[in-house]
CSV table of C-alpha atoms in Angstrom, one decimal:
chain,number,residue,atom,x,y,z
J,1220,UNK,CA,5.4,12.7,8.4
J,1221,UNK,CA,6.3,12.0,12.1
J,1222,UNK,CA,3.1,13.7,13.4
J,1223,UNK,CA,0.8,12.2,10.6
J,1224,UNK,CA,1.7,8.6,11.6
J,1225,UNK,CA,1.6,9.4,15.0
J,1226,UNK,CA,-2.0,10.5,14.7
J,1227,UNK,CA,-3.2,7.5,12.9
J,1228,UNK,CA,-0.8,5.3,15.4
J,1229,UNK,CA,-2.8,6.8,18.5
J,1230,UNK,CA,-6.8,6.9,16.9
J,1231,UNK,CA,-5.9,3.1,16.0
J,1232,UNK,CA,-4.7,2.3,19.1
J,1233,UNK,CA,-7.4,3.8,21.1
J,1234,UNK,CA,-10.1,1.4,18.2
J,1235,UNK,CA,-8.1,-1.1,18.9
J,1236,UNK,CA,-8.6,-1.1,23.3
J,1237,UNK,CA,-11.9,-0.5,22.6
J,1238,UNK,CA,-12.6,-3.9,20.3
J,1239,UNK,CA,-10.2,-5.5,22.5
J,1240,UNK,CA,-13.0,-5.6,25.6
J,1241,UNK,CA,-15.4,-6.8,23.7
J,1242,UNK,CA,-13.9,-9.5,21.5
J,1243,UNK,CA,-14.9,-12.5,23.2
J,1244,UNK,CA,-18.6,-11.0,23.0
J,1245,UNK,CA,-18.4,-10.9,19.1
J,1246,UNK,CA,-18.2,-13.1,16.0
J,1247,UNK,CA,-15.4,-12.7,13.8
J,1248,UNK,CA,-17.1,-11.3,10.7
J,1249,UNK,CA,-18.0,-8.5,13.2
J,1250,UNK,CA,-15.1,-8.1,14.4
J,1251,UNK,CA,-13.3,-7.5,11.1
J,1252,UNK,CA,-15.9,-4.9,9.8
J,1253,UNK,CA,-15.1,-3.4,13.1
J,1254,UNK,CA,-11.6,-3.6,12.4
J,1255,UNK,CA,-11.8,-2.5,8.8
J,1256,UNK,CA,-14.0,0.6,9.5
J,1257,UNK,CA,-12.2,2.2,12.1
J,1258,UNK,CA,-8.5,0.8,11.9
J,1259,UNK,CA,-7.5,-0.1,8.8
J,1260,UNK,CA,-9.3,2.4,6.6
J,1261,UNK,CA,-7.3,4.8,8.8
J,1262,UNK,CA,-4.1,3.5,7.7
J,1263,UNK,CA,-5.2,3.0,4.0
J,1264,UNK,CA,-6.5,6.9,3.9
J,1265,UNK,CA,-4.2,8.6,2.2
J,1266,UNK,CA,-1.4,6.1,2.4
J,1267,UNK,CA,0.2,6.8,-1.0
J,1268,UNK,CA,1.6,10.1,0.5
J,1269,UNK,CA,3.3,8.0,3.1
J,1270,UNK,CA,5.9,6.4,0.2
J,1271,UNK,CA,9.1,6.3,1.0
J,1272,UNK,CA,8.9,6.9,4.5
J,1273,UNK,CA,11.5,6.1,7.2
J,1274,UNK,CA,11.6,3.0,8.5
J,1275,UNK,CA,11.0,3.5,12.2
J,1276,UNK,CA,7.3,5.4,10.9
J,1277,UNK,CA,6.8,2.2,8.8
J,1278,UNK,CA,7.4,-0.6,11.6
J,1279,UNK,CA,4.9,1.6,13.6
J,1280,UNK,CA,2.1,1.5,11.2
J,1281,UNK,CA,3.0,-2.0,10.8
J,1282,UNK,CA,2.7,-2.7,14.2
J,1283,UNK,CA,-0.6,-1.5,14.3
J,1284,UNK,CA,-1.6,-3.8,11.6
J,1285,UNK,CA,-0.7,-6.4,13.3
J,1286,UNK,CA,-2.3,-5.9,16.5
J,1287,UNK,CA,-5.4,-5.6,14.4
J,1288,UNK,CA,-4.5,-9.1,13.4
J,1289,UNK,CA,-3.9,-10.4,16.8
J,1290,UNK,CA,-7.3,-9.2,18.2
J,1291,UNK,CA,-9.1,-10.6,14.9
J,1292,UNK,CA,-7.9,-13.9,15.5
J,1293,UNK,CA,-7.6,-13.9,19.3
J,1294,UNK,CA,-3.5,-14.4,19.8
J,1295,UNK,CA,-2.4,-13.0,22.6
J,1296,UNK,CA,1.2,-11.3,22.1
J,1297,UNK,CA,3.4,-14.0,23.8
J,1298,UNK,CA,1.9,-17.0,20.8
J,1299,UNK,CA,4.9,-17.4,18.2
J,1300,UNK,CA,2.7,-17.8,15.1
J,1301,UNK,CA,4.1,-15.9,11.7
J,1302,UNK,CA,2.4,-12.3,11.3
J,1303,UNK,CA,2.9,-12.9,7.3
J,1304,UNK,CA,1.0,-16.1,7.5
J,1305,UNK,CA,-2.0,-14.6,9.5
J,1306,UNK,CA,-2.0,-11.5,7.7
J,1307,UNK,CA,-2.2,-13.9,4.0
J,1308,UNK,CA,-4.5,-15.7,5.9
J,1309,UNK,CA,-7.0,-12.4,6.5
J,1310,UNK,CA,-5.8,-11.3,2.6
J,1311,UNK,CA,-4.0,-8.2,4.1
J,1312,UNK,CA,-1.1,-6.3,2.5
J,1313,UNK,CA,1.5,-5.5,4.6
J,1314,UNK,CA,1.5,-1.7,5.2
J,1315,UNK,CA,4.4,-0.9,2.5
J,1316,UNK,CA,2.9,-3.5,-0.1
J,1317,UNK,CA,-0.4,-1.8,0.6
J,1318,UNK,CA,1.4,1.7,0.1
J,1319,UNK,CA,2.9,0.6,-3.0
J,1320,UNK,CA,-0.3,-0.9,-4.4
J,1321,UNK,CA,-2.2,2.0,-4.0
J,1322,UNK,CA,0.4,3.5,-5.9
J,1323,UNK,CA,0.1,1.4,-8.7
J,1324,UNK,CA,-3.5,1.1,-9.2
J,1325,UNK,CA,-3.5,5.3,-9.4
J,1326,UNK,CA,-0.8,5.5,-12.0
J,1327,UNK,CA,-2.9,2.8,-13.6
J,1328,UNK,CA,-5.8,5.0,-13.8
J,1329,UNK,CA,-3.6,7.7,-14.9
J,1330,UNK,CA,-2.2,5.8,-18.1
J,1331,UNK,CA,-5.2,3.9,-19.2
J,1332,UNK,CA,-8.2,6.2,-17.7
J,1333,UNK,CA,-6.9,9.3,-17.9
J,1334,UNK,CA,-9.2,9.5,-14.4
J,1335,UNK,CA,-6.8,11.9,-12.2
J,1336,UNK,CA,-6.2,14.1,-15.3
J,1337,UNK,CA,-3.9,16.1,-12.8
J,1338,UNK,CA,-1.7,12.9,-12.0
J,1339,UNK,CA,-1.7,12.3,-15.5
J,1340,UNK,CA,-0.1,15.3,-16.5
J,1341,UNK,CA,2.6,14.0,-14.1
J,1342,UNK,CA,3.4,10.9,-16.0
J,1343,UNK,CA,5.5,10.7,-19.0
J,1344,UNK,CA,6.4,7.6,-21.5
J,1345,UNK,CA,9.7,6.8,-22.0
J,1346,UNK,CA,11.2,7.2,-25.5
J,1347,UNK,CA,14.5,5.6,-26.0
J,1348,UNK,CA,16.7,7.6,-28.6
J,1349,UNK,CA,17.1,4.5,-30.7
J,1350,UNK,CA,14.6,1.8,-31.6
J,1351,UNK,CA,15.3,-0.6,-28.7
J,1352,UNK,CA,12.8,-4.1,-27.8
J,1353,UNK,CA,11.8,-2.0,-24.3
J,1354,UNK,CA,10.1,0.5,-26.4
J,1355,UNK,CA,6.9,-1.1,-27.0
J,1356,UNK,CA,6.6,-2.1,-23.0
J,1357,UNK,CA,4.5,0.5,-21.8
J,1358,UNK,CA,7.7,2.4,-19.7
J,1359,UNK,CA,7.4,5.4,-17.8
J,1360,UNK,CA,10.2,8.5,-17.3
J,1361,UNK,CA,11.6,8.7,-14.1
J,1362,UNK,CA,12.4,12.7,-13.8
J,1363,UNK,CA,15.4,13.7,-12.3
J,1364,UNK,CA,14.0,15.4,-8.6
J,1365,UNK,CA,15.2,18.1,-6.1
J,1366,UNK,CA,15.8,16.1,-2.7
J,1367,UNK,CA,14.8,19.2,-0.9
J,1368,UNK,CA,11.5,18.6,-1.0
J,1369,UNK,CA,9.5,15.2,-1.8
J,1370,UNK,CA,12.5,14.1,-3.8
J,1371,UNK,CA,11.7,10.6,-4.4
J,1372,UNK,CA,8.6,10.7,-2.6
J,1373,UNK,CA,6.7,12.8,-5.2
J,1374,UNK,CA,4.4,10.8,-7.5
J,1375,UNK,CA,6.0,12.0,-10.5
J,1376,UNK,CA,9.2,10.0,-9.7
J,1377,UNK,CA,7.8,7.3,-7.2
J,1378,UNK,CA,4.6,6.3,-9.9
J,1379,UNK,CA,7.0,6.0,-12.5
J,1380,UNK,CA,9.6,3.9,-10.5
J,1381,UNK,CA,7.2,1.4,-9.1
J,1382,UNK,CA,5.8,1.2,-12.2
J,1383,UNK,CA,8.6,0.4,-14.5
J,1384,UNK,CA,9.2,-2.5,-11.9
J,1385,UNK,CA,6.6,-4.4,-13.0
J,1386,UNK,CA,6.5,-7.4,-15.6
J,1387,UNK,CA,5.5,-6.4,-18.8
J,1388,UNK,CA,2.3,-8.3,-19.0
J,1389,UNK,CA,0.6,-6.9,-15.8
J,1390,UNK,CA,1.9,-3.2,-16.9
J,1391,UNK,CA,0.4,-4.1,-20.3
J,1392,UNK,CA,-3.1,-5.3,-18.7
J,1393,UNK,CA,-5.9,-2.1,-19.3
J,1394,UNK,CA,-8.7,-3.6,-17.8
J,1395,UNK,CA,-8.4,-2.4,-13.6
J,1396,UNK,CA,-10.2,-5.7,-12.0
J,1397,UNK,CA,-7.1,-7.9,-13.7
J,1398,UNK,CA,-4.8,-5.8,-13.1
J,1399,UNK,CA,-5.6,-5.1,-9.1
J,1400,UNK,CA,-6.0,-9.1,-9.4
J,1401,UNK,CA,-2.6,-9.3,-10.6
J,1402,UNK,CA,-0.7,-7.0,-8.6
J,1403,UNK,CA,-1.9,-8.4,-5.6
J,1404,UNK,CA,-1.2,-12.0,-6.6
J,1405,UNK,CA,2.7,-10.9,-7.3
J,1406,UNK,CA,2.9,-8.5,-4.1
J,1407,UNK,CA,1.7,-11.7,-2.0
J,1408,UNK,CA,4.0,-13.9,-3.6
J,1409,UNK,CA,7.5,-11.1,-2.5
């Protein structure tokens, strides 16, 4: 993945210098939708591939989220203000909560709307052997996975994993608005 997050890391970058001239000649609503179209929705395209990813590739995405930040709000780098509280502030994800939400939301589609029939074959529900109080809670197999490969990157194993994570009353939720609603409220809260 080293060259895929170093293509996104350079595009953003250059959209990045580019919004930078002209922030003081823009509002902040425009700078945002400038910022969304061309920055962030390059880091969100595709980002469910980038699970599980070392974490010198992730402090670089990161990185370019928060310059993003920086620019939006007008701090220069040298300001000691908390990243997490300006990035709650703009209602951003941090790049590996935003990874793992995408995540989510697609193996909720998978269960519930059957929408990515091919990611749904994927999934599994567990079964215990014996009649056990989990069995009712909506879990999900975790396959055994060859590390050469994906390994634990692979949707069949990291869907699963993430999933069974979650309290049983968001996992339980069918309807998509509460449950996006929900998982963002508890990834904002860790």
């Amino acid at each position: 993945m080293t060259s895929q997050v170093a293509n996104v890391c350079r595009s953003a970058y250059y959209h990045l210098s580019r919004i930078a001239k002209i922030r003081d000649s823009i509002s902040t609503t425009v700078c945002k939708s400038l910022i969304h179209g061309l920055v962030t929705s390059r880091l969100d395209y595709g980002n469910a591939i980038l699970y599980g990813i070392s974490d010198r590739h992730m402090h670089r995405l990161e990185m370019v989220q928060r310059s993003a930040a920086r620019i939006v709000r007008q701090i220069r780098r040298g300001d000691r203000q908390s990243m997490t509280t300006i990035l709650r502030q703009l209602h951003r994800l941090p790049v590996r909560k935003r990874i793992d939400f995408k995540l989510l939301v697609l193996v909720h589609r998978a269960i519930y709307n059957g929408t990515p029939e091919y990611l749904a074959a994927l999934l599994r529900r567990h079964t215990p052997p014996r009649s056990l109080r989990s069995a009712g809670g909506l879990l999900l197999e975790v396959p055994r996975v060859n590390m050469e490969r994906f390994g634990r990157r692979a949707f069949a194993c990291a869907g699963p994993t993430l999933w069974n994570k979650l309290p049983r009353n968001i996992r339980d939720n069918s309807n998509i608005t509460q449950f996006k609603k929900q998982l963002k409220t508890l990834l904002f809260s860790t």
